[in-house]
Coordinates of C-alpha atoms in Angstrom, one line a residue:
M1092 CA 62.4 44.1 7.9
K1093 CA 63.0 47.2 5.8
K1094 CA 66.1 45.8 4.2
I1095 CA 64.3 42.5 3.3
F1096 CA 61.3 44.5 1.9
F1097 CA 63.7 46.7 -0.1
V1098 CA 65.6 43.7 -1.5
S1099 CA 62.3 42.0 -2.5
I1100 CA 61.3 45.1 -4.5
L1101 CA 64.7 45.1 -6.2
M1102 CA 64.4 41.4 -7.1
V1103 CA 60.9 41.9 -8.6
S1104 CA 62.0 45.1 -10.4
G1105 CA 64.9 43.1 -11.9
F1106 CA 62.5 40.5 -13.2
I1107 CA 60.2 43.2 -14.7
N1108 CA 63.1 44.9 -16.5
A1109 CA 64.0 41.6 -18.2
Q1110 CA 63.0 41.6 -21.8
N1111 CA 60.8 38.5 -21.6
F1112 CA 59.1 39.4 -18.3
Q1113 CA 55.6 38.2 -17.8
G1114 CA 53.3 37.7 -14.8
M1115 CA 50.0 36.0 -14.0
A1116 CA 47.4 36.9 -11.4
V1117 CA 44.2 35.0 -10.5
Y1118 CA 41.2 37.1 -9.4
E1119 CA 37.9 36.0 -7.7
S1120 CA 35.0 38.4 -8.6
K1121 CA 31.8 38.4 -6.5
T1122 CA 28.8 40.6 -7.1
S1123 CA 26.1 41.0 -4.5
T1124 CA 22.7 39.7 -5.8
S1125 CA 20.5 40.6 -2.7
D1126 CA 18.7 43.3 -4.7
M1127 CA 17.9 40.9 -7.5
T1128 CA 16.8 37.9 -5.4
S1129 CA 14.7 40.1 -3.1
N1130 CA 12.4 40.8 -6.1
F1131 CA 11.2 37.2 -5.9
R1132 CA 10.4 37.2 -2.3
G1133 CA 6.8 37.4 -1.3
N1134 CA 5.7 36.1 -4.7
R1135 CA 3.0 33.5 -4.0
E1136 CA 3.9 31.6 -7.2
I1137 CA 7.5 31.0 -6.0
T1138 CA 7.9 28.4 -3.3
P1139 CA 10.7 28.6 -0.7
E1140 CA 12.5 25.7 -2.6
M1141 CA 12.3 27.7 -5.8
Q1142 CA 13.5 30.8 -4.1
K1143 CA 16.5 28.9 -2.7
Q1144 CA 17.3 27.6 -6.2
I1145 CA 17.0 31.1 -7.7
E1146 CA 19.4 32.5 -5.0
E1147 CA 21.9 29.7 -5.6
R1148 CA 21.9 30.0 -9.3
M1149 CA 22.2 33.8 -9.2
K1150 CA 25.1 33.6 -6.7
A1151 CA 26.9 31.1 -8.9
M1152 CA 26.4 33.3 -12.0
F1153 CA 27.9 36.3 -10.3
E1154 CA 30.8 34.5 -8.8
K1155 CA 33.5 34.4 -11.4
T1156 CA 37.3 33.6 -11.7
F1157 CA 39.6 35.6 -14.0
V1158 CA 43.2 35.3 -15.0
L1159 CA 45.2 38.5 -15.6
T1160 CA 48.3 37.9 -17.8
F1161 CA 50.6 40.9 -17.9
D1162 CA 53.9 42.2 -19.0
K1163 CA 55.4 45.7 -18.7
N1164 CA 53.0 47.4 -21.0
A1165 CA 50.0 45.2 -21.7
S1166 CA 47.6 42.6 -20.2
T1167 CA 44.7 40.3 -20.9
Y1168 CA 42.0 39.6 -18.4
V1169 CA 40.0 36.4 -19.2
E1170 CA 37.3 34.6 -17.3
E1171 CA 38.0 31.0 -16.6
E1172 CA 35.6 28.7 -18.3
K1173 CA 32.9 26.9 -16.2
I1174 CA 30.7 24.0 -17.0
E1175 CA 27.2 25.3 -17.3
A1176 CA 25.1 24.0 -14.5
A1177 CA 22.3 21.7 -15.5
G1178 CA 19.0 23.5 -15.6
Q1179 CA 20.5 26.9 -16.0
Q1180 CA 18.3 27.9 -18.9
G1181 CA 15.7 30.3 -19.9
G1182 CA 15.8 33.5 -17.8
F1183 CA 19.2 32.7 -16.4
R1184 CA 20.8 32.4 -19.9
M1185 CA 19.0 35.6 -20.8
M1186 CA 20.5 37.3 -17.8
S1187 CA 23.9 36.1 -18.7
S1188 CA 23.5 37.6 -22.1
M1189 CA 22.5 40.9 -20.4
M1190 CA 25.7 40.7 -18.4
G1191 CA 27.6 41.0 -21.6
G1192 CA 29.0 37.5 -21.8
G1193 CA 32.7 36.4 -21.5
G1194 CA 35.6 37.4 -23.7
T1195 CA 39.1 38.8 -23.6
H1196 CA 39.6 42.2 -22.0
Y1197 CA 42.9 43.7 -23.3
K1198 CA 44.6 46.8 -22.2
N1199 CA 47.8 48.6 -23.1
V1200 CA 48.9 51.0 -20.4
K1201 CA 51.7 52.4 -22.6
E1202 CA 49.4 53.3 -25.4
K1203 CA 46.5 53.9 -23.0
I1204 CA 43.9 51.9 -25.0
F1205 CA 41.7 48.9 -24.3
S1206 CA 39.6 46.5 -26.3
V1207 CA 37.2 43.8 -25.2
D1208 CA 35.0 41.4 -27.1
K1209 CA 31.5 41.2 -25.8
E1210 CA 28.3 39.3 -26.6
F1211 CA 25.0 41.0 -26.1
A1212 CA 21.6 39.6 -27.0
G1213 CA 22.9 37.3 -29.7
K1214 CA 25.4 39.7 -31.4
E1215 CA 29.2 40.0 -31.0
F1216 CA 30.9 43.4 -30.5
L1217 CA 34.5 44.5 -30.3
V1218 CA 34.6 47.5 -28.0
Q1219 CA 37.8 49.6 -28.5
D1220 CA 38.5 52.9 -26.8
S1221 CA 40.9 55.0 -24.6
L1222 CA 41.6 53.7 -21.2
P1223 CA 39.5 55.6 -18.6
K1224 CA 41.8 57.8 -16.4
L1225 CA 40.7 57.8 -12.8
D1226 CA 41.7 60.5 -10.4
W1227 CA 43.1 58.2 -7.7
K1228 CA 43.4 59.5 -4.2
L1229 CA 46.4 57.7 -2.5
S1230 CA 46.2 56.8 1.2
G1231 CA 48.7 55.7 3.7
E1232 CA 46.3 53.0 4.9
T1233 CA 47.8 49.5 4.4
K1234 CA 46.7 45.9 4.7
Q1235 CA 48.2 42.6 3.9
I1236 CA 46.8 40.6 1.0
G1237 CA 48.6 37.2 0.8
N1238 CA 52.3 37.8 0.9
Y1239 CA 52.0 41.4 -0.3
M1240 CA 51.7 44.7 1.6
C1241 CA 49.1 46.8 -0.1
F1242 CA 48.1 50.5 0.0
K1243 CA 44.7 52.0 -0.4
A1244 CA 43.5 54.3 -3.1
T1245 CA 40.1 55.6 -3.9
A1246 CA 38.4 57.2 -6.9
V1247 CA 35.0 58.2 -8.2
R1248 CA 34.1 56.9 -11.6
P1249 CA 31.1 57.2 -13.9
V1250 CA 29.0 54.0 -14.3
S1251 CA 28.6 52.6 -17.8
Q1252 CA 24.9 52.1 -18.6
S1253 CA 25.9 48.7 -20.1
D1254 CA 27.3 47.4 -16.8
F1255 CA 24.4 45.5 -15.3
R1256 CA 26.3 44.5 -12.2
N1257 CA 25.5 47.9 -10.8
F1258 CA 21.7 47.6 -11.3
R1259 CA 19.8 48.5 -8.1
R1260 CA 16.2 48.7 -7.2
K1261 CA 14.6 52.1 -7.5
K1262 CA 14.1 53.8 -4.2
E1263 CA 10.7 55.3 -3.3
D1264 CA 9.5 57.4 -0.5
E1265 CA 8.4 54.7 2.1
K1266 CA 5.8 56.9 3.7
K1267 CA 4.1 57.7 0.5
E1268 CA 4.3 54.1 -0.5
E1269 CA 2.5 53.0 2.7
V1270 CA -0.3 55.5 2.1
K1271 CA -0.8 54.5 -1.4
Q1272 CA -0.6 50.7 -0.7
E1273 CA -4.1 50.1 0.4
E1274 CA -5.6 52.5 -2.2
T1275 CA -3.9 50.9 -5.1
K1276 CA -4.0 47.2 -4.0
T1277 CA -7.0 46.4 -6.2
E1278 CA -5.6 48.2 -9.2
E1279 CA -2.2 46.5 -8.7
K1280 CA -3.8 43.1 -8.8
K1281 CA -5.4 44.0 -12.1
Q1282 CA -2.1 45.2 -13.6
D1283 CA 0.1 42.6 -12.0
R1284 CA 0.4 40.6 -15.2
N1285 CA 1.6 43.6 -17.1
T1286 CA 4.2 44.7 -14.6
N1287 CA 7.6 45.1 -16.3
F1288 CA 10.4 43.7 -14.3
M1289 CA 13.0 46.1 -15.8
D1290 CA 11.0 49.2 -14.8
Q1291 CA 12.0 48.4 -11.2
W1292 CA 15.7 49.0 -11.7
E1293 CA 18.2 51.8 -12.3
V1294 CA 21.9 52.3 -12.7
P1295 CA 23.7 54.9 -10.6
K1296 CA 25.5 57.7 -12.4
E1297 CA 28.7 57.2 -10.5
I1298 CA 30.3 55.0 -7.7
V1299 CA 33.2 55.2 -5.4
V1300 CA 35.9 52.7 -6.1
T1301 CA 38.4 51.4 -3.5
A1302 CA 41.5 49.7 -4.7
W1303 CA 44.4 48.1 -2.9
Y1304 CA 47.8 48.0 -4.8
T1305 CA 51.2 46.6 -4.0
P1306 CA 54.4 48.5 -4.8
D1307 CA 56.1 45.1 -4.4
I1308 CA 55.1 44.5 -8.0
P1309 CA 55.6 47.9 -9.6
I1310 CA 53.4 47.2 -12.6
N1311 CA 50.7 49.7 -13.8
Q1312 CA 48.1 47.0 -14.1
G1313 CA 45.0 45.5 -12.5
P1314 CA 41.7 43.7 -13.2
E1315 CA 39.2 44.8 -15.9
N1316 CA 39.9 48.5 -16.9
Y1317 CA 41.6 49.4 -13.6
W1318 CA 45.2 50.8 -13.9
G1319 CA 47.1 53.9 -13.1
L1320 CA 48.5 53.1 -9.6
P1321 CA 52.2 52.6 -8.7
G1322 CA 51.8 48.8 -8.3
L1323 CA 49.7 45.9 -9.3
I1324 CA 46.1 46.2 -8.1
L1325 CA 45.2 43.2 -5.9
E1326 CA 41.7 44.1 -4.8
V1327 CA 38.9 46.4 -6.0
S1328 CA 35.6 47.2 -4.4
D1329 CA 33.5 48.5 -7.3
G1330 CA 29.9 49.2 -6.3
K1331 CA 28.3 45.8 -5.6
T1332 CA 31.3 43.9 -6.9
V1333 CA 34.5 42.9 -5.1
I1334 CA 37.5 41.6 -7.1
L1335 CA 40.2 39.9 -5.0
C1336 CA 43.5 38.4 -6.2
S1337 CA 44.0 34.9 -4.9
K1338 CA 47.3 33.9 -6.7
I1339 CA 50.3 35.6 -8.3
V1340 CA 53.0 34.0 -10.4
I1341 CA 56.0 36.0 -11.6
N1342 CA 57.6 34.7 -14.8
P1343 CA 55.6 31.5 -15.1
K1344 CA 57.3 28.6 -17.0
E1345 CA 54.7 28.7 -19.8
K1346 CA 54.4 32.1 -21.3
K1347 CA 51.1 33.2 -23.0
E1348 CA 50.7 35.6 -25.9
I1349 CA 49.2 38.9 -24.8
K1350 CA 47.2 40.2 -27.7
A1351 CA 44.0 42.2 -28.3
P1352 CA 40.8 40.4 -29.5
K1353 CA 39.8 41.0 -33.1
K1354 CA 36.3 39.4 -33.4
G1355 CA 33.1 41.3 -33.4
K1356 CA 31.5 44.5 -34.7
L1357 CA 33.9 47.4 -33.9
V1358 CA 32.3 50.1 -31.6
T1359 CA 33.5 52.6 -29.1
Q1360 CA 32.4 52.3 -25.4
S1361 CA 29.8 55.1 -25.8
E1362 CA 28.5 53.5 -29.0
Y1363 CA 28.2 50.1 -27.2
D1364 CA 26.5 51.7 -24.2
K1365 CA 23.9 53.4 -26.7
I1366 CA 23.2 50.0 -28.3
V1367 CA 22.6 48.4 -25.0
A1368 CA 20.4 51.3 -23.7
E1369 CA 18.3 51.2 -26.9
K1370 CA 17.8 47.5 -26.6
M1371 CA 16.9 47.8 -22.9
E1372 CA 14.2 50.3 -23.8
E1373 CA 13.0 48.0 -26.5
W1374 CA 12.7 45.2 -23.9
R1375 CA 10.9 47.5 -21.6
E1376 CA 8.3 48.3 -24.2
M1377 CA 7.9 44.7 -25.1
G1378 CA 7.4 43.9 -21.4
R1379 CA 4.8 46.5 -21.0
Q1380 CA 2.9 45.0 -24.0
G1381 CA 3.2 41.6 -22.4
G1382 CA 5.3 39.6 -24.8
G1383 CA 7.7 39.4 -27.7
N1384 CA 11.0 37.7 -28.5
F1385 CA 14.3 39.2 -27.4
R1386 CA 16.4 39.4 -30.5
M1387 CA 18.8 41.9 -31.8
G1388 CA 17.5 43.8 -34.8
R1389 CA 19.7 44.1 -37.9

């Protein structure tokens, strides 16, 4: 078995060292929406049928398929297009906008840079910055993913305030809440119409990331901005999101051009995060005041 394993690595390494090497990997991304859908439970205005529809639409919105096209130095990570479900309008389109929209996520591990085109609240941005360097802790733990033996690695990374996938409900002291519940019931009813949905959420400062990479494909690449391991990353557990590789093709017949996106207002990651944070605060204020149109200012 060791000889076969060693030979397979040599074969893949031979392909990678070829001048026109290219690979393709398909990833399935799923984000838990239990926090989000639980907010609607107990609302007398939402019937069980409406609750079911909300949960199904939220689940579909947070289940995505991406294609990573890579060579020795660079890659593009692009979401596969889906036909928008009928009736997915209003708040769901708004939430999709808050998720940053689709686009091309390009990274160059040789130059250690990335760029991604994003759409947020009706405006297009081109985020360009240095690749984040994670302090990976390698483990001897292994597991099989498809035909590939994978090794475990973990890291702690800061959470971007523009990454809404990691939104979570604010935690409160349950005992204090129970004591206050009866005292504030009447007041809550009076203020119910002015309750701002976004005030109930927060983004953690950092999360633990677990990645599984395969030395069988000795490429310093992975989904999204993940890189820096001695093999292609096939699985990532990132907060409430799990990204799993479902298909790999080495040297596909049809090669694709790997190039960085060019469209959108050029900003750094921190500048984009600031834009999103300011817009979120604007939305909070509009929510407290009970109305307003969600549009990006000039």
